[in-house]
GROMACS .gro file of C-alpha atoms in nm:
model
  332
    1MET     CA    1 -17.806 -13.084   4.516
    2GLN     CA    2 -17.787 -13.460   4.513
    3ARG     CA    3 -17.676 -13.449   4.149
    4ARG     CA    4 -17.393 -13.206   4.234
    5ALA     CA    5 -17.286 -13.427   4.525
    6PHE     CA    6 -17.284 -13.732   4.303
    7LEU     CA    7 -17.078 -13.555   4.039
    8GLY     CA    8 -16.834 -13.441   4.308
    9VAL     CA    9 -16.791 -13.793   4.442
   10ALA     CA   10 -16.755 -13.933   4.091
   11GLY     CA   11 -16.495 -13.673   4.007
   12ALA     CA   12 -16.297 -13.749   4.321
   13ALA     CA   13 -16.312 -14.122   4.246
   14ALA     CA   14 -16.194 -14.062   3.891
   15GLY     CA   15 -15.907 -13.855   4.028
   16LEU     CA   16 -15.805 -14.133   4.261
   17LEU     CA   17 -15.819 -14.387   3.980
   18ALA     CA   18 -15.604 -14.165   3.763
   19ALA     CA   19 -15.350 -14.095   4.039
   20PRO     CA   20 -15.161 -14.427   4.005
   21ASN     CA   21 -15.104 -14.347   3.637
   22VAL     CA   22 -14.963 -14.009   3.728
   23LEU     CA   23 -14.737 -14.166   3.987
   24ARG     CA   24 -14.620 -14.425   3.738
   25ALA     CA   25 -14.544 -14.156   3.483
   26GLN     CA   26 -14.330 -13.975   3.738
   27ALA     CA   27 -14.143 -14.287   3.853
   28PRO     CA   28 -13.775 -14.311   3.748
   29VAL     CA   29 -13.698 -14.501   3.428
   30THR     CA   30 -13.527 -14.838   3.480
   31LEU     CA   31 -13.260 -14.947   3.227
   32ASN     CA   32 -13.098 -15.292   3.218
   33GLY     CA   33 -12.733 -15.346   3.128
   34ALA     CA   34 -12.546 -15.674   3.075
   35SER     CA   35 -12.186 -15.792   3.086
   36GLN     CA   36 -11.988 -16.114   3.069
   37PHE     CA   37 -11.759 -15.979   3.343
   38ASN     CA   38 -11.757 -15.847   3.699
   39ASP     CA   39 -11.744 -15.490   3.823
   40GLU     CA   40 -11.362 -15.477   3.807
   41HIS     CA   41 -11.349 -15.533   3.431
   42VAL     CA   42 -11.289 -15.224   3.219
   43PHE     CA   43 -11.613 -15.286   3.026
   44ASN     CA   44 -11.813 -15.274   3.348
   45ARG     CA   45 -11.631 -14.963   3.465
   46THR     CA   46 -11.707 -14.803   3.129
   47MET     CA   47 -12.076 -14.882   3.166
   48LYS     CA   48 -12.071 -14.747   3.523
   49ARG     CA   49 -11.930 -14.420   3.387
   50PHE     CA   50 -12.208 -14.422   3.127
   51GLN     CA   51 -12.473 -14.459   3.398
   52ASP     CA   52 -12.329 -14.178   3.607
   53LEU     CA   53 -12.313 -13.945   3.306
   54VAL     CA   54 -12.671 -14.023   3.203
   55VAL     CA   55 -12.798 -13.919   3.547
   56GLN     CA   56 -12.577 -13.609   3.542
   57TYR     CA   57 -12.693 -13.492   3.199
   58TYR     CA   58 -13.058 -13.588   3.241
   59GLY     CA   59 -13.082 -13.418   3.578
   60ARG     CA   60 -13.338 -13.663   3.712
   61PRO     CA   61 -13.315 -14.009   3.872
   62VAL     CA   62 -13.269 -14.312   3.649
   63ASN     CA   63 -13.256 -14.667   3.784
   64PHE     CA   64 -12.987 -14.892   3.637
   65VAL     CA   65 -12.975 -15.269   3.684
   66MET     CA   66 -12.655 -15.451   3.578
   67HIS     CA   67 -12.663 -15.824   3.497
   68ASN     CA   68 -12.297 -15.927   3.533
   69ASN     CA   69 -12.091 -16.245   3.497
   70SER     CA   70 -12.285 -16.373   3.193
   71SER     CA   71 -12.605 -16.409   3.396
   72LEU     CA   72 -12.800 -16.320   3.080
   73GLY     CA   73 -12.571 -16.508   2.841
   74LEU     CA   74 -12.286 -16.381   2.624
   75GLU     CA   75 -12.238 -16.075   2.404
   76LYS     CA   76 -12.412 -16.243   2.110
   77GLN     CA   77 -12.723 -16.287   2.322
   78PHE     CA   78 -12.700 -15.931   2.457
   79PHE     CA   79 -12.709 -15.796   2.103
   80GLU     CA   80 -13.005 -16.016   2.009
   81TYR     CA   81 -13.195 -15.897   2.319
   82MET     CA   82 -13.127 -15.533   2.237
   83SER     CA   83 -13.235 -15.588   1.878
   84ALA     CA   84 -13.562 -15.742   1.999
   85GLY     CA   85 -13.614 -15.464   2.254
   86ARG     CA   86 -13.630 -15.691   2.557
   87ALA     CA   87 -13.426 -15.794   2.864
   88VAL     CA   88 -13.115 -15.585   2.781
   89ASP     CA   89 -13.116 -15.213   2.706
   90PHE     CA   90 -12.741 -15.150   2.684
   91ALA     CA   91 -12.417 -15.350   2.669
   92ILE     CA   92 -12.067 -15.349   2.523
   93VAL     CA   93 -12.053 -15.596   2.233
   94SER     CA   94 -11.786 -15.714   1.990
   95PRO     CA   95 -11.857 -15.606   1.628
   96ALA     CA   96 -11.825 -15.972   1.522
   97HIS     CA   97 -12.169 -16.036   1.673
   98MET     CA   98 -12.329 -15.779   1.441
   99SER     CA   99 -12.235 -15.950   1.113
  100THR     CA  100 -12.586 -16.095   1.064
  101PHE     CA  101 -12.713 -15.741   1.017
  102SER     CA  102 -12.408 -15.575   0.860
  103ARG     CA  103 -12.134 -15.742   0.654
  104ALA     CA  104 -11.909 -15.447   0.729
  105ALA     CA  105 -11.949 -15.459   1.108
  106PRO     CA  106 -11.656 -15.702   1.174
  107TYR     CA  107 -11.435 -15.469   0.969
  108ILE     CA  108 -11.443 -15.226   1.264
  109ASP     CA  109 -11.228 -15.472   1.460
  110ALA     CA  110 -11.016 -15.614   1.175
  111PRO     CA  111 -10.639 -15.671   1.214
  112PHE     CA  112 -10.387 -15.435   1.052
  113LEU     CA  113 -10.647 -15.161   1.019
  114PHE     CA  114 -10.471 -14.906   1.240
  115ARG     CA  115 -10.108 -14.796   1.232
  116ASP     CA  116 -10.097 -14.713   1.604
  117LEU     CA  117 -10.309 -14.583   1.892
  118ALA     CA  118 -10.291 -14.227   1.762
  119HIS     CA  119 -10.429 -14.337   1.424
  120TRP     CA  120 -10.695 -14.548   1.599
  121ASN     CA  121 -10.808 -14.252   1.809
  122GLN     CA  122 -10.808 -14.027   1.504
  123VAL     CA  123 -11.038 -14.265   1.316
  124LEU     CA  124 -11.280 -14.282   1.608
  125ASP     CA  125 -11.274 -13.907   1.669
  126ALA     CA  126 -11.354 -13.852   1.299
  127ASP     CA  127 -11.651 -14.093   1.329
  128LEU     CA  128 -11.543 -14.278   1.014
  129PHE     CA  129 -11.744 -14.585   1.113
  130LYS     CA  130 -12.071 -14.390   1.101
  131PRO     CA  131 -12.193 -14.565   0.780
  132VAL     CA  132 -12.149 -14.901   0.953
  133ALA     CA  133 -12.319 -14.775   1.269
  134ASP     CA  134 -12.608 -14.637   1.061
  135GLU     CA  135 -12.654 -14.972   0.889
  136VAL     CA  136 -12.650 -15.160   1.221
  137GLU     CA  137 -12.903 -14.917   1.366
  138ARG     CA  138 -13.129 -14.943   1.062
  139ARG     CA  139 -13.120 -15.320   1.026
  140ALA     CA  140 -13.060 -15.445   1.382
  141ARG     CA  141 -13.241 -15.166   1.567
  142VAL     CA  142 -12.936 -15.118   1.791
  143SER     CA  143 -12.750 -14.787   1.824
  144LEU     CA  144 -12.372 -14.772   1.864
  145ILE     CA  145 -12.362 -14.479   2.105
  146GLY     CA  146 -11.991 -14.496   2.194
  147TYR     CA  147 -11.670 -14.682   2.118
  148ALA     CA  148 -11.472 -14.847   2.398
  149GLY     CA  149 -11.178 -15.087   2.359
  150GLY     CA  150 -10.814 -14.998   2.320
  151GLY     CA  151 -10.635 -15.324   2.392
  152VAL     CA  152 -10.336 -15.365   2.158
  153ARG     CA  153 -10.303 -15.722   2.034
  154ASN     CA  154  -9.964 -15.892   2.005
  155ILE     CA  155  -9.848 -16.250   1.943
  156PHE     CA  156  -9.763 -16.469   2.241
  157SER     CA  157  -9.545 -16.759   2.134
  158ASN     CA  158  -9.332 -17.046   2.262
  159ARG     CA  159  -9.048 -16.912   2.047
  160PRO     CA  160  -8.930 -16.554   1.983
  161ALA     CA  161  -8.950 -16.377   1.648
  162ARG     CA  162  -8.817 -16.037   1.558
  163THR     CA  163  -8.848 -16.033   1.178
  164MET     CA  164  -9.081 -16.149   0.902
  165ALA     CA  165  -8.844 -16.436   0.825
  166GLU     CA  166  -8.862 -16.557   1.186
  167LEU     CA  167  -9.244 -16.543   1.178
  168ARG     CA  168  -9.262 -16.757   0.864
  169GLY     CA  169  -9.446 -17.082   0.920
  170LEU     CA  170  -9.543 -16.994   1.278
  171ARG     CA  171  -9.854 -17.197   1.369
  172VAL     CA  172 -10.069 -16.930   1.530
  173ARG     CA  173 -10.427 -16.937   1.652
  174VAL     CA  174 -10.650 -16.668   1.497
  175GLN     CA  175 -11.013 -16.566   1.529
  176GLY     CA  176 -11.272 -16.723   1.302
  177ALA     CA  177 -11.341 -16.424   1.077
  178PRO     CA  178 -11.184 -16.489   0.731
  179ILE     CA  179 -10.987 -16.164   0.730
  180TRP     CA  180 -10.773 -16.290   1.019
  181SER     CA  181 -10.658 -16.601   0.835
  182ARG     CA  182 -10.602 -16.411   0.511
  183THR     CA  183 -10.382 -16.142   0.664
  184PHE     CA  184 -10.174 -16.380   0.874
  185GLN     CA  185 -10.119 -16.599   0.568
  186ALA     CA  186 -10.001 -16.292   0.376
  187ILE     CA  187  -9.733 -16.241   0.641
  188GLY     CA  188  -9.617 -16.600   0.596
  189MET     CA  189  -9.756 -16.754   0.913
  190ALA     CA  190  -9.971 -17.066   0.933
  191PRO     CA  191 -10.294 -16.946   1.098
  192GLN     CA  192 -10.535 -17.194   1.254
  193VAL     CA  193 -10.884 -17.131   1.388
  194ILE     CA  194 -10.915 -17.281   1.736
  195ALA     CA  195 -11.165 -17.210   2.013
  196TYR     CA  196 -11.036 -16.947   2.252
  197ASN     CA  197 -11.063 -17.172   2.557
  198GLU     CA  198 -10.855 -17.441   2.384
  199VAL     CA  199 -10.555 -17.223   2.299
  200TYR     CA  200 -10.358 -17.296   2.617
  201ASN     CA  201 -10.374 -17.674   2.571
  202ALA     CA  202 -10.312 -17.647   2.198
  203ILE     CA  203  -9.980 -17.471   2.257
  204GLN     CA  204  -9.894 -17.701   2.545
  205ASN     CA  205  -9.950 -18.005   2.320
  206ASN     CA  206  -9.764 -17.847   2.025
  207VAL     CA  207 -10.074 -17.835   1.805
  208ILE     CA  208  -9.991 -17.467   1.756
  209GLU     CA  209  -9.699 -17.252   1.866
  210ALA     CA  210  -9.865 -16.919   1.930
  211GLY     CA  211 -10.178 -16.712   1.968
  212GLU     CA  212 -10.265 -16.343   1.963
  213ASN     CA  213 -10.436 -16.133   2.227
  214GLU     CA  214 -10.429 -15.811   2.423
  215ALA     CA  215 -10.253 -15.805   2.759
  216ALA     CA  216 -10.571 -15.856   2.963
  217GLY     CA  217 -10.640 -16.184   2.782
  218VAL     CA  218 -10.281 -16.303   2.814
  219GLU     CA  219 -10.299 -16.234   3.187
  220GLN     CA  220 -10.645 -16.377   3.254
  221MET     CA  221 -10.594 -16.696   3.050
  222ARG     CA  222 -10.235 -16.740   3.173
  223PHE     CA  223 -10.114 -16.772   2.814
  224TYR     CA  224  -9.770 -16.654   2.928
  225GLU     CA  225  -9.718 -16.999   3.083
  226VAL     CA  226  -9.717 -17.168   2.741
  227GLY     CA  227  -9.625 -16.867   2.526
  228PRO     CA  228  -9.384 -16.655   2.730
  229ASN     CA  229  -9.250 -16.460   2.431
  230LEU     CA  230  -9.470 -16.157   2.362
  231ILE     CA  231  -9.384 -16.055   2.006
  232MET     CA  232  -9.474 -15.687   1.979
  233THR     CA  233  -9.643 -15.691   1.638
  234GLU     CA  234  -9.920 -15.455   1.752
  235HIS     CA  235 -10.126 -15.595   1.468
  236ALA     CA  236 -10.469 -15.495   1.599
  237ILE     CA  237 -10.635 -15.253   1.839
  238THR     CA  238 -10.973 -15.360   1.969
  239ILE     CA  239 -11.291 -15.161   1.928
  240ARG     CA  240 -11.589 -15.253   2.144
  241PRO     CA  241 -11.904 -15.049   2.077
  242LEU     CA  242 -12.129 -14.944   2.362
  243CYS     CA  243 -12.472 -15.038   2.227
  244PHE     CA  244 -12.825 -14.927   2.314
  245SER     CA  245 -13.160 -15.072   2.204
  246VAL     CA  246 -13.343 -14.847   1.958
  247GLN     CA  247 -13.680 -14.978   2.073
  248THR     CA  248 -13.598 -14.880   2.431
  249MET     CA  249 -13.464 -14.543   2.319
  250GLN     CA  250 -13.785 -14.457   2.136
  251ARG     CA  251 -13.989 -14.512   2.452
  252LEU     CA  252 -13.784 -14.263   2.654
  253PRO     CA  253 -13.832 -13.886   2.698
  254ARG     CA  254 -13.643 -13.678   2.442
  255GLU     CA  255 -13.423 -13.523   2.713
  256LEU     CA  256 -13.321 -13.867   2.836
  257GLN     CA  257 -13.244 -13.982   2.481
  258GLU     CA  258 -13.011 -13.685   2.438
  259ALA     CA  259 -12.843 -13.759   2.773
  260ILE     CA  260 -12.790 -14.124   2.674
  261ARG     CA  261 -12.627 -14.038   2.342
  262ARG     CA  262 -12.401 -13.775   2.499
  263ALA     CA  263 -12.309 -14.006   2.787
  264GLY     CA  264 -12.240 -14.292   2.544
  265ARG     CA  265 -11.985 -14.089   2.348
  266GLU     CA  266 -11.805 -13.975   2.661
  267ALA     CA  267 -11.814 -14.315   2.831
  268GLY     CA  268 -11.666 -14.470   2.518
  269THR     CA  269 -11.377 -14.223   2.533
  270PHE     CA  270 -11.327 -14.308   2.900
  271GLY     CA  271 -11.322 -14.681   2.814
  272ARG     CA  272 -11.065 -14.634   2.539
  273GLN     CA  273 -10.835 -14.425   2.755
  274THR     CA  274 -10.864 -14.666   3.047
  275GLU     CA  275 -10.813 -14.988   2.854
  276SER     CA  276 -10.525 -14.857   2.642
  277SER     CA  277 -10.338 -14.723   2.948
  278GLU     CA  278 -10.395 -15.040   3.152
  279ASP     CA  279 -10.285 -15.255   2.858
  280SER     CA  280  -9.927 -15.132   2.875
  281GLN     CA  281  -9.930 -15.149   3.254
  282LYS     CA  282 -10.031 -15.516   3.250
  283ILE     CA  283  -9.749 -15.602   3.008
  284ALA     CA  284  -9.498 -15.420   3.226
  285ALA     CA  285  -9.623 -15.598   3.539
  286LEU     CA  286  -9.606 -15.942   3.376
  287GLU     CA  287  -9.258 -15.869   3.245
  288GLN     CA  288  -9.134 -15.746   3.583
  289ALA     CA  289  -9.273 -16.059   3.746
  290GLY     CA  290  -9.072 -16.272   3.503
  291ARG     CA  291  -9.384 -16.424   3.347
  292LEU     CA  292  -9.320 -16.309   2.991
  293ARG     CA  293  -9.047 -16.161   2.775
  294ARG     CA  294  -9.129 -15.866   2.554
  295VAL     CA  295  -8.974 -15.926   2.208
  296ALA     CA  296  -8.926 -15.620   1.988
  297PHE     CA  297  -9.054 -15.679   1.634
  298THR     CA  298  -8.836 -15.482   1.394
  299GLU     CA  299  -9.025 -15.518   1.066
  300ARG     CA  300  -9.374 -15.394   1.142
  301ALA     CA  301  -9.370 -15.162   0.839
  302GLN     CA  302  -9.288 -15.454   0.609
  303MET     CA  303  -9.556 -15.664   0.776
  304ASN     CA  304  -9.814 -15.391   0.730
  305ALA     CA  305  -9.719 -15.348   0.363
  306ALA     CA  306  -9.765 -15.721   0.303
  307VAL     CA  307 -10.122 -15.726   0.435
  308GLN     CA  308 -10.260 -15.400   0.293
  309PRO     CA  309 -10.354 -15.551  -0.048
  310VAL     CA  310 -10.546 -15.820   0.142
  311MET     CA  311 -10.720 -15.559   0.356
  312ALA     CA  312 -10.813 -15.353   0.049
  313ALA     CA  313 -10.959 -15.658  -0.126
  314TYR     CA  314 -11.157 -15.747   0.185
  315ALA     CA  315 -11.296 -15.393   0.209
  316ARG     CA  316 -11.417 -15.416  -0.153
  317GLU     CA  317 -11.573 -15.754  -0.080
  318ILE     CA  318 -11.784 -15.621   0.208
  319ASP     CA  319 -11.865 -15.283   0.046
  320ALA     CA  320 -11.645 -15.087   0.286
  321GLU     CA  321 -11.392 -14.959   0.033
  322GLN     CA  322 -11.474 -14.592   0.088
  323ILE     CA  323 -11.430 -14.625   0.466
  324HIS     CA  324 -11.106 -14.818   0.417
  325ASN     CA  325 -10.963 -14.549   0.189
  326ARG     CA  326 -11.056 -14.270   0.430
  327ILE     CA  327 -10.893 -14.455   0.721
  328ALA     CA  328 -10.577 -14.514   0.517
  329SER     CA  329 -10.562 -14.148   0.415
  330LEU     CA  330 -10.551 -14.018   0.772
  331THR     CA  331 -10.207 -13.922   0.898
  332SER     CA  332 -10.149 -13.972   1.270
   0.00000   0.00000   0.00000
């Protein structure tokens, strides 16, 4: 009798000791996101849509914690954290920050890659960047679960230009990736690599005459004050992958993994549609306010023809020739 009582007490105690583990197993998963911006930015709104869709498709509670306004660093750090499986589980990151793991990653965001928004959307819908995404996932342990972006980049300048001849010799700030300097040189401009936060003063002091950016950047950095002529070259359309840590993903229930991948694809589409539509609205608002002048560029076809040999050579250099050819073959 005493032995049975002892076993009963021991069993009850063991049950109580095990109960916290059961409760922990049933507790909602917590996922950490990061952004350089505040909640109003389109990247943050895209990640909010991602969170809502994850909960909807998973059908159970999931806790999300957003670290905004660069509180955990910049996109480069976000990607490193996700790769290491700590601090950040998901974030939107420029492909330039993936080059350590994939030479082809910056190609996703290269200039003169897309003819127009329709072509850009067609490339993304066809998932032509899957080989690059697979390499990033294999080597960096970060999944590209969706593609946001959509800002069309044009040249803001202190002088107008409507033709290739008028662009010749234009001292324009470009990003540091070699393909940017090569393509702008092929057009006849004089590209210079300058830190983004120094562009305003560089134009003001006549170090350069122009820069290139999407409308959101022109507005936020007030580039229209020193470069009021927006030359509509439409030379690039941004792509910003929504990334998720593979190490985090592998720790999650299979149903939640499926919800995350589905939500990532749809949130990326939402981000592209939102940013591309707001891009044109921002230009119109700045123009109506008299802050910039939209300058029609009449020789975009000639400009594109001049840079395509450079783009093809670059694709061969980074082992992305097959992707490049498939992108070029699509008709929008």
